[in-house]
mmCIF file of N, CA and C in Angstrom:
data_model
loop_
_atom_site.group_PDB
_atom_site.id
_atom_site.type_symbol
_atom_site.label_atom_id
_atom_site.label_comp_id
_atom_site.label_asym_id
_atom_site.label_seq_id
_atom_site.Cartn_x
_atom_site.Cartn_y
_atom_site.Cartn_z
ATOM 1 N N THR A 1 95.353 90.954 84.864
ATOM 2 C CA THR A 1 96.390 92.244 85.477
ATOM 3 C C THR A 1 97.528 91.152 86.238
ATOM 4 N N ALA A 2 98.623 91.376 85.483
ATOM 5 C CA ALA A 2 100.004 90.629 85.960
ATOM 6 C C ALA A 2 100.123 90.685 87.337
ATOM 7 N N MET A 3 100.146 91.889 88.022
ATOM 8 C CA MET A 3 100.177 92.532 89.304
ATOM 9 C C MET A 3 99.595 93.793 89.664
ATOM 10 N N MET A 4 99.755 93.678 90.960
ATOM 11 C CA MET A 4 98.671 94.453 91.724
ATOM 12 C C MET A 4 99.674 95.416 92.807
ATOM 13 N N VAL A 5 100.205 96.571 92.611
ATOM 14 C CA VAL A 5 101.268 97.187 93.286
ATOM 15 C C VAL A 5 100.344 98.414 94.232
ATOM 16 N N ASN A 6 100.324 97.976 95.539
ATOM 17 C CA ASN A 6 99.813 98.795 96.530
ATOM 18 C C ASN A 6 98.642 99.480 96.047
ATOM 19 N N GLY A 7 97.772 98.571 95.304
ATOM 20 C CA GLY A 7 96.140 98.771 94.733
ATOM 21 C C GLY A 7 96.180 99.280 93.002
ATOM 22 N N THR A 8 97.494 99.813 92.815
ATOM 23 C CA THR A 8 97.694 99.618 91.771
ATOM 24 C C THR A 8 97.946 98.656 90.195
ATOM 25 N N PRO A 9 96.633 98.201 89.438
ATOM 26 C CA PRO A 9 97.221 97.556 88.240
ATOM 27 C C PRO A 9 98.437 97.863 87.579
ATOM 28 N N VAL A 10 99.287 96.800 87.572
ATOM 29 C CA VAL A 10 100.112 96.977 86.317
ATOM 30 C C VAL A 10 100.465 95.432 85.679
ATOM 31 N N SER A 11 99.909 95.893 83.958
ATOM 32 C CA SER A 11 99.603 94.762 83.262
ATOM 33 C C SER A 11 100.511 94.955 82.026
ATOM 34 N N LYS A 12 100.707 96.224 81.527
ATOM 35 C CA LYS A 12 101.729 96.279 80.609
ATOM 36 C C LYS A 12 102.865 95.764 80.712
ATOM 37 N N TRP A 13 103.564 94.710 79.329
ATOM 38 C CA TRP A 13 104.828 94.419 79.495
ATOM 39 C C TRP A 13 105.516 95.115 78.151
ATOM 40 N N LYS A 14 106.921 95.173 78.553
ATOM 41 C CA LYS A 14 107.792 95.707 77.358
ATOM 42 C C LYS A 14 109.139 95.033 77.503
ATOM 43 N N SER A 15 109.429 95.282 76.478
ATOM 44 C CA SER A 15 111.153 94.233 76.124
ATOM 45 C C SER A 15 112.168 95.195 76.713
ATOM 46 N N ALA A 16 112.018 96.546 76.727
ATOM 47 C CA ALA A 16 113.087 97.656 76.674
ATOM 48 C C ALA A 16 112.381 98.747 77.332
ATOM 49 N N TYR A 17 112.978 99.497 78.147
ATOM 50 C CA TYR A 17 112.458 100.646 78.548
ATOM 51 C C TYR A 17 111.942 101.637 78.288
ATOM 52 N N ALA A 18 112.838 102.029 76.686
ATOM 53 C CA ALA A 18 112.636 102.844 75.549
ATOM 54 C C ALA A 18 111.101 102.643 74.973
ATOM 55 N N GLU A 19 110.359 101.178 75.388
ATOM 56 C CA GLU A 19 109.345 101.286 74.448
ATOM 57 C C GLU A 19 108.040 101.870 75.540
ATOM 58 N N ALA A 20 108.187 101.935 76.605
ATOM 59 C CA ALA A 20 107.162 102.602 77.762
ATOM 60 C C ALA A 20 107.254 104.092 77.225
ATOM 61 N N ASP A 21 106.199 104.580 77.625
ATOM 62 C CA ASP A 21 105.784 106.022 77.896
ATOM 63 C C ASP A 21 106.322 106.667 78.709
ATOM 64 N N LEU A 22 106.776 107.742 78.888
ATOM 65 C CA LEU A 22 107.124 108.485 80.385
ATOM 66 C C LEU A 22 106.303 108.397 81.351
ATOM 67 N N GLY A 23 106.599 107.812 82.468
ATOM 68 C CA GLY A 23 105.659 108.036 83.558
ATOM 69 C C GLY A 23 104.903 106.784 83.994
ATOM 70 N N GLU A 24 104.658 105.721 82.734
ATOM 71 C CA GLU A 24 103.920 104.415 82.451
ATOM 72 C C GLU A 24 104.262 103.093 83.244
ATOM 73 N N PRO A 25 103.766 103.271 84.194
ATOM 74 C CA PRO A 25 104.225 102.070 84.982
ATOM 75 C C PRO A 25 104.053 100.726 83.970
ATOM 76 N N PHE A 26 105.439 99.741 83.946
ATOM 77 C CA PHE A 26 104.753 98.403 83.253
ATOM 78 C C PHE A 26 106.087 97.526 83.783
ATOM 79 N N LEU A 27 105.928 96.330 83.138
ATOM 80 C CA LEU A 27 106.593 95.100 83.921
ATOM 81 C C LEU A 27 107.627 94.428 82.745
ATOM 82 N N ILE A 28 108.731 94.209 83.287
ATOM 83 C CA ILE A 28 110.069 93.871 82.206
ATOM 84 C C ILE A 28 110.296 93.019 83.068
ATOM 85 N N TYR A 29 111.528 91.671 81.851
ATOM 86 C CA TYR A 29 112.007 90.804 82.632
ATOM 87 C C TYR A 29 113.394 91.523 82.860
ATOM 88 N N GLY A 30 114.303 91.750 84.291
ATOM 89 C CA GLY A 30 115.351 92.033 84.267
ATOM 90 C C GLY A 30 116.592 91.159 84.035
ATOM 91 N N ARG A 31 117.538 91.506 83.875
ATOM 92 C CA ARG A 31 118.802 90.819 83.619
ATOM 93 C C ARG A 31 118.790 89.563 84.200
ATOM 94 N N ALA A 32 118.444 89.136 85.744
ATOM 95 C CA ALA A 32 118.533 88.243 86.201
ATOM 96 C C ALA A 32 117.318 86.988 85.965
ATOM 97 N N GLY A 33 116.496 87.855 85.268
ATOM 98 C CA GLY A 33 115.265 86.833 84.912
ATOM 99 C C GLY A 33 114.279 87.092 85.690
ATOM 100 N N PHE A 34 114.465 87.875 86.894
ATOM 101 C CA PHE A 34 112.970 88.557 87.558
ATOM 102 C C PHE A 34 112.050 89.598 87.196
ATOM 103 N N VAL A 35 110.805 89.456 87.125
ATOM 104 C CA VAL A 35 110.046 90.132 86.850
ATOM 105 C C VAL A 35 110.331 91.602 87.615
ATOM 106 N N GLU A 36 110.134 92.795 86.811
ATOM 107 C CA GLU A 36 110.289 94.053 87.517
ATOM 108 C C GLU A 36 109.353 94.875 87.481
ATOM 109 N N VAL A 37 109.139 95.817 88.387
ATOM 110 C CA VAL A 37 107.887 97.002 88.112
ATOM 111 C C VAL A 37 108.936 98.074 88.143
ATOM 112 N N SER A 38 108.859 98.562 86.784
ATOM 113 C CA SER A 38 109.858 99.859 86.187
ATOM 114 C C SER A 38 108.517 101.446 85.779
ATOM 115 N N VAL A 39 109.079 102.296 85.706
ATOM 116 C CA VAL A 39 108.513 103.238 85.241
ATOM 117 C C VAL A 39 109.894 103.983 84.452
ATOM 118 N N ARG A 40 109.620 104.432 83.106
ATOM 119 C CA ARG A 40 110.492 105.095 82.505
ATOM 120 C C ARG A 40 111.025 106.058 82.767
ATOM 121 N N ASP A 41 112.171 106.395 82.968
ATOM 122 C CA ASP A 41 112.909 107.281 83.285
ATOM 123 C C ASP A 41 112.355 108.408 84.695
ATOM 124 N N ALA A 42 112.089 107.114 85.676
ATOM 125 C CA ALA A 42 111.473 107.220 86.828
ATOM 126 C C ALA A 42 111.312 106.414 87.898
ATOM 127 N N SER A 43 111.468 106.580 89.189
ATOM 128 C CA SER A 43 111.218 105.601 90.451
ATOM 129 C C SER A 43 110.080 104.943 90.291
ATOM 130 N N ALA A 44 110.163 103.744 90.167
ATOM 131 C CA ALA A 44 108.604 102.753 90.102
ATOM 132 C C ALA A 44 108.027 102.850 91.629
ATOM 133 N N ALA A 45 108.942 102.945 92.813
ATOM 134 C CA ALA A 45 108.462 103.033 93.922
ATOM 135 C C ALA A 45 108.033 104.716 94.043
ATOM 136 N N GLY A 46 108.514 105.781 93.457
ATOM 137 C CA GLY A 46 107.674 107.204 93.633
ATOM 138 C C GLY A 46 106.726 107.289 93.028
ATOM 139 N N ALA A 47 106.520 106.794 91.769
ATOM 140 C CA ALA A 47 105.376 106.737 91.042
ATOM 141 C C ALA A 47 104.097 106.172 91.368
ATOM 142 N N LEU A 48 104.475 105.030 91.977
ATOM 143 C CA LEU A 48 103.601 104.245 92.433
ATOM 144 C C LEU A 48 103.209 104.386 94.231
ATOM 145 N N ALA A 49 103.853 105.622 94.674
ATOM 146 C CA ALA A 49 103.833 105.873 95.899
ATOM 147 C C ALA A 49 103.887 104.530 96.637
ATOM 148 N N VAL A 50 105.139 103.786 96.426
ATOM 149 C CA VAL A 50 105.174 102.496 97.337
ATOM 150 C C VAL A 50 106.339 102.586 98.246
ATOM 151 N N LYS A 51 105.955 102.005 99.623
ATOM 152 C CA LYS A 51 107.016 101.742 100.557
ATOM 153 C C LYS A 51 107.491 100.131 100.796
ATOM 154 N N VAL A 52 108.307 100.383 101.658
ATOM 155 C CA VAL A 52 108.668 98.947 102.082
ATOM 156 C C VAL A 52 107.367 98.115 103.256
ATOM 157 N N GLY A 53 107.258 97.443 102.959
ATOM 158 C CA GLY A 53 105.951 96.672 103.926
ATOM 159 C C GLY A 53 104.250 96.756 103.008
ATOM 160 N N ASP A 54 104.266 97.392 101.965
ATOM 161 C CA ASP A 54 103.179 97.761 101.125
ATOM 162 C C ASP A 54 102.928 96.675 100.411
ATOM 163 N N LYS A 55 101.628 96.171 99.995
ATOM 164 C CA LYS A 55 101.133 95.024 99.232
ATOM 165 C C LYS A 55 101.455 95.007 97.759
ATOM 166 N N VAL A 56 101.604 93.865 97.356
ATOM 167 C CA VAL A 56 102.422 93.406 96.173
ATOM 168 C C VAL A 56 101.864 92.239 95.758
ATOM 169 N N ILE A 57 100.567 92.182 94.812
ATOM 170 C CA ILE A 57 100.488 90.813 94.143
ATOM 171 C C ILE A 57 100.592 90.495 93.181
ATOM 172 N N ALA A 58 101.405 89.544 93.031
ATOM 173 C CA ALA A 58 101.655 88.836 91.622
ATOM 174 C C ALA A 58 100.618 87.538 90.919
ATOM 175 N N ASN A 59 100.350 87.746 89.891
ATOM 176 C CA ASN A 59 99.421 86.254 89.353
ATOM 177 C C ASN A 59 100.316 85.836 88.464
ATOM 178 N N GLN A 60 100.311 84.400 88.559
ATOM 179 C CA GLN A 60 101.041 83.469 87.767
ATOM 180 C C GLN A 60 101.684 84.674 86.725
ATOM 181 N N VAL A 61 102.893 84.600 86.445
ATOM 182 C CA VAL A 61 103.657 85.081 85.244
ATOM 183 C C VAL A 61 104.368 84.103 84.497
ATOM 184 N N VAL A 62 104.120 83.950 83.149
ATOM 185 C CA VAL A 62 105.235 82.887 82.176
ATOM 186 C C VAL A 62 105.607 83.521 81.124
ATOM 187 N N ARG A 63 107.124 83.753 81.233
ATOM 188 C CA ARG A 63 107.866 84.166 80.575
ATOM 189 C C ARG A 63 107.195 84.274 78.981
ATOM 190 N N ARG A 64 107.204 85.036 78.080
ATOM 191 C CA ARG A 64 107.031 84.810 76.723
ATOM 192 C C ARG A 64 107.617 84.046 75.911
ATOM 193 N N ASP A 65 108.808 83.388 75.978
ATOM 194 C CA ASP A 65 109.629 82.661 75.648
ATOM 195 C C ASP A 65 109.466 81.271 76.010
ATOM 196 N N GLU A 66 108.474 81.140 77.204
ATOM 197 C CA GLU A 66 108.468 79.935 77.688
ATOM 198 C C GLU A 66 106.699 79.344 77.575
ATOM 199 N N LYS A 67 106.299 79.983 76.878
ATOM 200 C CA LYS A 67 105.293 79.600 76.530
ATOM 201 C C LYS A 67 105.000 78.109 75.586
#
């Protein structure tokens, strides 16, 4: 698992938002190059019931184009 967000594993990578199923949490590289937890057409914070101060664990992440 690449990330654990408030106890929920998030490990699916997408290269575009349209690749994800509706409501599916996924990881994507944002414009600034940071890893983002996202949900297609929804709020990731809402879908994962995350609020400021909740635990997020990120394992080592290597960009696919840097392997």
